[in-house]
Amino acid sequence: MTTSETTLAHRHFSENEQQFSVHRSKLQMMLFDAVQQRLPQDSVLTGQQVESLTEDAERVLVEVTDRHHDDRTVTYAAKVLIGADGVHSKVRKNFHPDVNTNNWEGTTMFRGTYRAQKPFLTGRSMVLVYGEDAKRFLTYPISREAEQEGQSLINWVAMVPQSKGKTVTEKETQNVPTDPSDVLPYFDDWGFDWLDIKTMISEQKMCCHIPWLTANRSPRGDKDA
């Protein structure tokens, strides 16, 4: 919808469709607990940073830095390697060194969470508000526990175009702590009777900002893609 509360689109999920919104750290622990229950003990090793890999017809060797043991170098052997090591994947870079993942399209995303003392709309709602100069504000609830207490933990993302697209450094792609007072001026006059955007931003002790990246796709159709 727009800042004047004009609805641009409205979608309801059917009985055969579901969308789940959950706090990222909680999702990570849910996945971790499920793996711990289903795989042998010590199957999950944390603090392992992938550095390089080699392969032959029989196996793949992965060299990592073990952050839990004085940054020692460890090599693991396996039949299959699935590269899920983040936006700056060393696995992908090994196969596609020329793929650039640091393309900033010009929009900065400010992110935070807000604890409300009442449910957020239906408890399953997601709202995206469009404003002037291509600014946007996305918000939705992310906690079943808060909902069961008659409250809501709301995730919000404030998107502000600030530059023409350009390539940034890897350090510039990281989440940076931000004072909410720096975000508020962009959305100071935004909000509705049922969505207090100003309060959601101003009552944060801290939020963060990160550039909106658009990555060049890796080549597909070969054994390495």
mmCIF file of C-alpha atoms in Angstrom:
data_model
loop_
_atom_site.group_PDB
_atom_site.id
_atom_site.type_symbol
_atom_site.label_atom_id
_atom_site.label_comp_id
_atom_site.label_asym_id
_atom_site.label_seq_id
_atom_site.Cartn_x
_atom_site.Cartn_y
_atom_site.Cartn_z
ATOM 1 C CA MET A 1 0.000 0.000 0.000
ATOM 2 C CA THR A 2 0.949 3.656 -0.224
ATOM 3 C CA THR A 3 1.532 6.161 2.575
ATOM 4 C CA SER A 4 -1.955 7.512 1.847
ATOM 5 C CA GLU A 5 -3.299 4.013 2.676
ATOM 6 C CA THR A 6 -4.178 3.105 -0.887
ATOM 7 C CA THR A 7 -4.029 -0.675 -1.280
ATOM 8 C CA LEU A 8 -1.899 -1.698 -4.256
ATOM 9 C CA ALA A 9 -2.206 -5.457 -3.804
ATOM 10 C CA HIS A 10 -3.759 -7.854 -1.320
ATOM 11 C CA ARG A 11 -3.074 -11.569 -1.174
ATOM 12 C CA HIS A 12 -4.503 -14.333 1.003
ATOM 13 C CA PHE A 13 -2.773 -17.690 1.213
ATOM 14 C CA SER A 14 -4.997 -20.680 0.526
ATOM 15 C CA GLU A 15 -5.294 -23.790 2.700
ATOM 16 C CA ASN A 16 -2.614 -25.397 0.539
ATOM 17 C CA GLU A 17 -0.145 -22.516 0.939
ATOM 18 C CA GLN A 18 1.781 -21.489 4.021
ATOM 19 C CA GLN A 19 4.307 -18.807 4.807
ATOM 20 C CA PHE A 20 6.395 -18.875 7.962
ATOM 21 C CA SER A 21 8.102 -15.802 9.395
ATOM 22 C CA VAL A 22 10.506 -16.429 12.256
ATOM 23 C CA HIS A 23 13.417 -14.675 13.967
ATOM 24 C CA ARG A 24 16.599 -15.733 12.182
ATOM 25 C CA SER A 25 18.463 -16.755 15.338
ATOM 26 C CA LYS A 26 15.503 -18.883 16.445
ATOM 27 C CA LEU A 27 15.310 -20.560 13.037
ATOM 28 C CA GLN A 28 19.011 -21.360 13.179
ATOM 29 C CA MET A 29 18.617 -23.003 16.589
ATOM 30 C CA MET A 30 15.521 -24.918 15.416
ATOM 31 C CA LEU A 31 17.540 -26.336 12.522
ATOM 32 C CA PHE A 32 20.503 -27.027 14.794
ATOM 33 C CA ASP A 33 18.321 -28.913 17.308
ATOM 34 C CA ALA A 34 16.700 -30.972 14.524
ATOM 35 C CA VAL A 35 20.099 -31.969 13.124
ATOM 36 C CA GLN A 36 21.341 -32.888 16.606
ATOM 37 C CA GLN A 37 18.358 -35.207 17.028
ATOM 38 C CA ARG A 38 18.697 -36.918 13.652
ATOM 39 C CA LEU A 39 22.437 -37.219 13.047
ATOM 40 C CA PRO A 40 25.175 -38.886 15.094
ATOM 41 C CA GLN A 41 26.781 -36.967 17.928
ATOM 42 C CA ASP A 42 29.414 -34.403 16.884
ATOM 43 C CA SER A 43 28.009 -34.211 13.340
ATOM 44 C CA VAL A 44 27.757 -30.426 13.692
ATOM 45 C CA LEU A 45 31.011 -28.501 14.064
ATOM 46 C CA THR A 46 30.770 -24.758 14.626
ATOM 47 C CA GLY A 47 33.466 -22.148 14.135
ATOM 48 C CA GLN A 48 34.771 -23.744 10.928
ATOM 49 C CA GLN A 49 35.625 -21.180 8.243
ATOM 50 C CA VAL A 50 36.059 -22.611 4.757
ATOM 51 C CA GLU A 51 39.322 -21.494 3.140
ATOM 52 C CA SER A 52 39.783 -23.673 0.060
ATOM 53 C CA LEU A 53 38.854 -26.979 -1.521
ATOM 54 C CA THR A 54 40.173 -29.503 -4.018
ATOM 55 C CA GLU A 55 38.521 -32.502 -5.625
ATOM 56 C CA ASP A 56 39.259 -35.587 -7.654
ATOM 57 C CA ALA A 57 37.146 -38.406 -9.040
ATOM 58 C CA GLU A 58 36.666 -39.978 -5.596
ATOM 59 C CA ARG A 59 36.316 -37.198 -3.048
ATOM 60 C CA VAL A 60 36.521 -33.535 -2.159
ATOM 61 C CA LEU A 61 38.971 -32.092 0.384
ATOM 62 C CA VAL A 62 37.924 -28.987 2.298
ATOM 63 C CA GLU A 63 40.472 -26.900 4.194
ATOM 64 C CA VAL A 64 39.048 -24.836 7.047
ATOM 65 C CA THR A 65 40.223 -22.556 9.822
ATOM 66 C CA ASP A 66 39.091 -23.901 13.195
ATOM 67 C CA ARG A 67 38.245 -20.795 15.224
ATOM 68 C CA HIS A 68 37.632 -22.826 18.373
ATOM 69 C CA HIS A 69 41.196 -24.182 18.447
ATOM 70 C CA ASP A 70 43.610 -21.283 17.933
ATOM 71 C CA ASP A 71 42.738 -20.900 14.238
ATOM 72 C CA ARG A 72 44.457 -24.128 13.342
ATOM 73 C CA THR A 73 44.086 -25.474 9.800
ATOM 74 C CA VAL A 74 42.003 -28.645 9.441
ATOM 75 C CA THR A 75 41.233 -30.673 6.315
ATOM 76 C CA TYR A 76 38.037 -32.708 5.910
ATOM 77 C CA ALA A 77 37.369 -35.334 3.237
ATOM 78 C CA ALA A 78 33.917 -36.164 1.870
ATOM 79 C CA LYS A 79 32.169 -37.625 -1.154
ATOM 80 C CA VAL A 80 29.837 -34.636 -1.515
ATOM 81 C CA LEU A 81 30.189 -30.975 -0.559
ATOM 82 C CA ILE A 82 27.225 -28.593 -0.438
ATOM 83 C CA GLY A 83 28.346 -24.972 -0.352
ATOM 84 C CA ALA A 84 26.043 -23.130 2.067
ATOM 85 C CA ASP A 85 28.712 -20.871 3.539
ATOM 86 C CA GLY A 86 27.038 -17.517 3.051
ATOM 87 C CA VAL A 87 26.940 -14.643 0.607
ATOM 88 C CA HIS A 88 30.749 -14.591 0.455
ATOM 89 C CA SER A 89 30.917 -18.335 -0.172
ATOM 90 C CA LYS A 90 34.450 -19.676 -0.541
ATOM 91 C CA VAL A 91 32.973 -22.781 -2.174
ATOM 92 C CA ARG A 92 31.335 -20.744 -4.937
ATOM 93 C CA LYS A 93 34.419 -18.585 -5.369
ATOM 94 C CA ASN A 94 36.513 -21.706 -5.873
ATOM 95 C CA PHE A 95 34.423 -22.652 -8.924
ATOM 96 C CA HIS A 96 33.461 -19.157 -10.100
ATOM 97 C CA PRO A 97 36.153 -16.694 -8.997
ATOM 98 C CA ASP A 98 34.875 -13.939 -11.304
ATOM 99 C CA VAL A 99 31.313 -13.845 -9.901
ATOM 100 C CA ASN A 100 30.844 -10.552 -8.043
ATOM 101 C CA THR A 101 28.567 -10.743 -4.975
ATOM 102 C CA ASN A 102 29.161 -7.154 -3.845
ATOM 103 C CA ASN A 103 26.921 -5.273 -6.265
ATOM 104 C CA TRP A 104 25.072 -2.613 -4.265
ATOM 105 C CA GLU A 105 21.978 -1.515 -6.198
ATOM 106 C CA GLY A 106 21.837 1.738 -4.220
ATOM 107 C CA THR A 107 19.285 0.976 -1.488
ATOM 108 C CA THR A 108 20.200 0.818 2.202
ATOM 109 C CA MET A 109 18.099 -1.505 4.373
ATOM 110 C CA PHE A 110 17.631 -0.526 8.025
ATOM 111 C CA ARG A 111 16.432 -3.441 10.153
ATOM 112 C CA GLY A 112 15.038 -3.836 13.640
ATOM 113 C CA THR A 113 12.430 -5.576 15.802
ATOM 114 C CA TYR A 114 9.681 -4.065 17.912
ATOM 115 C CA ARG A 115 7.758 -5.618 20.815
ATOM 116 C CA ALA A 116 4.102 -4.571 20.670
ATOM 117 C CA GLN A 117 1.618 -5.126 23.478
ATOM 118 C CA LYS A 118 -1.054 -6.428 21.105
ATOM 119 C CA PRO A 119 -1.211 -8.827 18.121
ATOM 120 C CA PHE A 120 -0.135 -7.527 14.727
ATOM 121 C CA LEU A 121 -3.303 -7.469 12.600
ATOM 122 C CA THR A 122 -4.272 -11.117 11.998
ATOM 123 C CA GLY A 123 -1.043 -12.431 13.492
ATOM 124 C CA ARG A 124 -0.105 -13.734 10.025
ATOM 125 C CA SER A 125 -0.064 -10.412 8.172
ATOM 126 C CA MET A 126 2.766 -8.858 6.191
ATOM 127 C CA VAL A 127 2.601 -5.193 5.182
ATOM 128 C CA LEU A 128 4.730 -3.350 2.612
ATOM 129 C CA VAL A 129 4.282 0.426 2.424
ATOM 130 C CA TYR A 130 5.515 2.444 -0.563
ATOM 131 C CA GLY A 131 6.350 6.144 -0.248
ATOM 132 C CA GLU A 132 7.979 8.984 -2.098
ATOM 133 C CA ASP A 133 11.478 8.662 -3.587
ATOM 134 C CA ALA A 134 11.058 4.863 -3.756
ATOM 135 C CA LYS A 135 11.251 4.484 0.025
ATOM 136 C CA ARG A 136 9.567 1.361 1.424
ATOM 137 C CA PHE A 137 8.722 -0.030 4.847
ATOM 138 C CA LEU A 138 8.158 -3.764 5.316
ATOM 139 C CA THR A 139 6.888 -5.268 8.567
ATOM 140 C CA TYR A 140 5.527 -8.595 9.854
ATOM 141 C CA PRO A 141 5.343 -10.644 13.114
ATOM 142 C CA ILE A 142 8.022 -13.266 13.807
ATOM 143 C CA SER A 143 7.189 -14.879 17.160
ATOM 144 C CA ARG A 144 4.519 -17.473 17.983
ATOM 145 C CA GLU A 145 5.457 -17.176 21.673
ATOM 146 C CA ALA A 146 4.714 -13.443 21.707
ATOM 147 C CA GLU A 147 1.412 -14.083 19.924
ATOM 148 C CA GLN A 148 0.399 -16.634 22.566
ATOM 149 C CA GLU A 149 1.002 -13.939 25.202
ATOM 150 C CA GLY A 150 -1.338 -11.556 23.386
ATOM 151 C CA GLN A 151 1.599 -9.499 22.121
ATOM 152 C CA SER A 152 3.735 -9.454 18.981
ATOM 153 C CA LEU A 153 7.413 -9.333 18.097
ATOM 154 C CA ILE A 154 7.499 -7.424 14.824
ATOM 155 C CA ASN A 155 10.336 -7.419 12.338
ATOM 156 C CA TRP A 156 10.679 -4.259 10.265
ATOM 157 C CA VAL A 157 12.830 -3.334 7.282
ATOM 158 C CA ALA A 158 13.063 0.306 6.181
ATOM 159 C CA MET A 159 14.417 0.616 2.631
ATOM 160 C CA VAL A 160 15.942 3.937 1.561
ATOM 161 C CA PRO A 161 17.528 4.573 -1.878
ATOM 162 C CA GLN A 162 20.747 6.498 -1.216
ATOM 163 C CA SER A 163 23.032 6.052 -4.187
ATOM 164 C CA LYS A 164 23.414 4.815 -7.714
ATOM 165 C CA GLY A 165 24.484 1.205 -7.952
ATOM 166 C CA LYS A 166 28.133 0.428 -7.406
ATOM 167 C CA THR A 167 30.508 -2.284 -6.236
ATOM 168 C CA VAL A 168 31.330 -2.204 -2.520
ATOM 169 C CA THR A 169 33.966 -3.934 -0.417
ATOM 170 C CA GLU A 170 33.213 -7.103 1.530
ATOM 171 C CA LYS A 171 33.450 -5.125 4.783
ATOM 172 C CA GLU A 172 30.778 -2.723 3.508
ATOM 173 C CA THR A 173 28.333 -5.629 3.054
ATOM 174 C CA GLN A 174 28.214 -6.411 6.772
ATOM 175 C CA ASN A 175 25.480 -5.426 9.221
ATOM 176 C CA VAL A 176 26.413 -2.150 10.928
ATOM 177 C CA PRO A 177 24.831 -1.022 14.246
ATOM 178 C CA THR A 178 22.834 2.161 13.687
ATOM 179 C CA ASP A 179 21.174 4.658 15.992
ATOM 180 C CA PRO A 180 17.399 4.641 15.298
ATOM 181 C CA SER A 181 17.450 8.444 15.397
ATOM 182 C CA ASP A 182 19.358 8.293 12.106
ATOM 183 C CA VAL A 183 16.542 6.276 10.502
ATOM 184 C CA LEU A 184 13.558 8.186 11.856
ATOM 185 C CA PRO A 185 13.860 11.310 9.636
ATOM 186 C CA TYR A 186 13.203 9.200 6.533
ATOM 187 C CA PHE A 187 9.869 7.957 7.945
ATOM 188 C CA ASP A 188 8.911 10.610 10.502
ATOM 189 C CA ASP A 189 5.533 11.359 8.892
ATOM 190 C CA TRP A 190 4.699 7.749 7.974
ATOM 191 C CA GLY A 191 2.111 5.588 9.730
ATOM 192 C CA PHE A 192 -1.561 4.776 10.167
ATOM 193 C CA ASP A 193 -3.942 4.287 13.088
ATOM 194 C CA TRP A 194 -3.113 0.585 13.021
ATOM 195 C CA LEU A 195 0.625 0.873 12.209
ATOM 196 C CA ASP A 196 2.730 3.281 14.268
ATOM 197 C CA ILE A 197 5.913 3.331 12.198
ATOM 198 C CA LYS A 198 7.451 6.240 14.091
ATOM 199 C CA THR A 199 7.146 4.424 17.423
ATOM 200 C CA MET A 200 8.427 1.153 15.979
ATOM 201 C CA ILE A 201 11.635 2.898 14.923
ATOM 202 C CA SER A 202 12.111 5.378 17.775
ATOM 203 C CA GLU A 203 11.687 2.833 20.590
ATOM 204 C CA GLN A 204 14.553 0.706 19.321
ATOM 205 C CA LYS A 205 17.692 0.800 21.438
ATOM 206 C CA MET A 206 19.692 -0.146 18.374
ATOM 207 C CA CYS A 207 19.049 -1.287 14.822
ATOM 208 C CA CYS A 208 21.391 -2.081 11.960
ATOM 209 C CA HIS A 209 21.850 -1.211 8.324
ATOM 210 C CA ILE A 210 23.103 -3.196 5.367
ATOM 211 C CA PRO A 211 23.311 -2.516 1.612
ATOM 212 C CA TRP A 212 20.860 -4.252 -0.695
ATOM 213 C CA LEU A 213 23.102 -6.457 -2.792
ATOM 214 C CA THR A 214 22.391 -7.960 -6.194
ATOM 215 C CA ALA A 215 24.728 -10.808 -7.091
ATOM 216 C CA ASN A 216 25.690 -11.917 -10.565
ATOM 217 C CA ARG A 217 24.394 -15.444 -11.021
ATOM 218 C CA SER A 218 26.877 -18.278 -11.174
ATOM 219 C CA PRO A 219 27.086 -20.098 -14.494
ATOM 220 C CA ARG A 220 24.734 -23.058 -14.692
ATOM 221 C CA GLY A 221 24.516 -26.249 -16.668
ATOM 222 C CA ASP A 222 27.922 -27.707 -15.821
ATOM 223 C CA LYS A 223 29.011 -30.026 -13.039
ATOM 224 C CA ASP A 224 30.387 -27.163 -10.957
ATOM 225 C CA ALA A 225 27.311 -24.904 -10.947
#
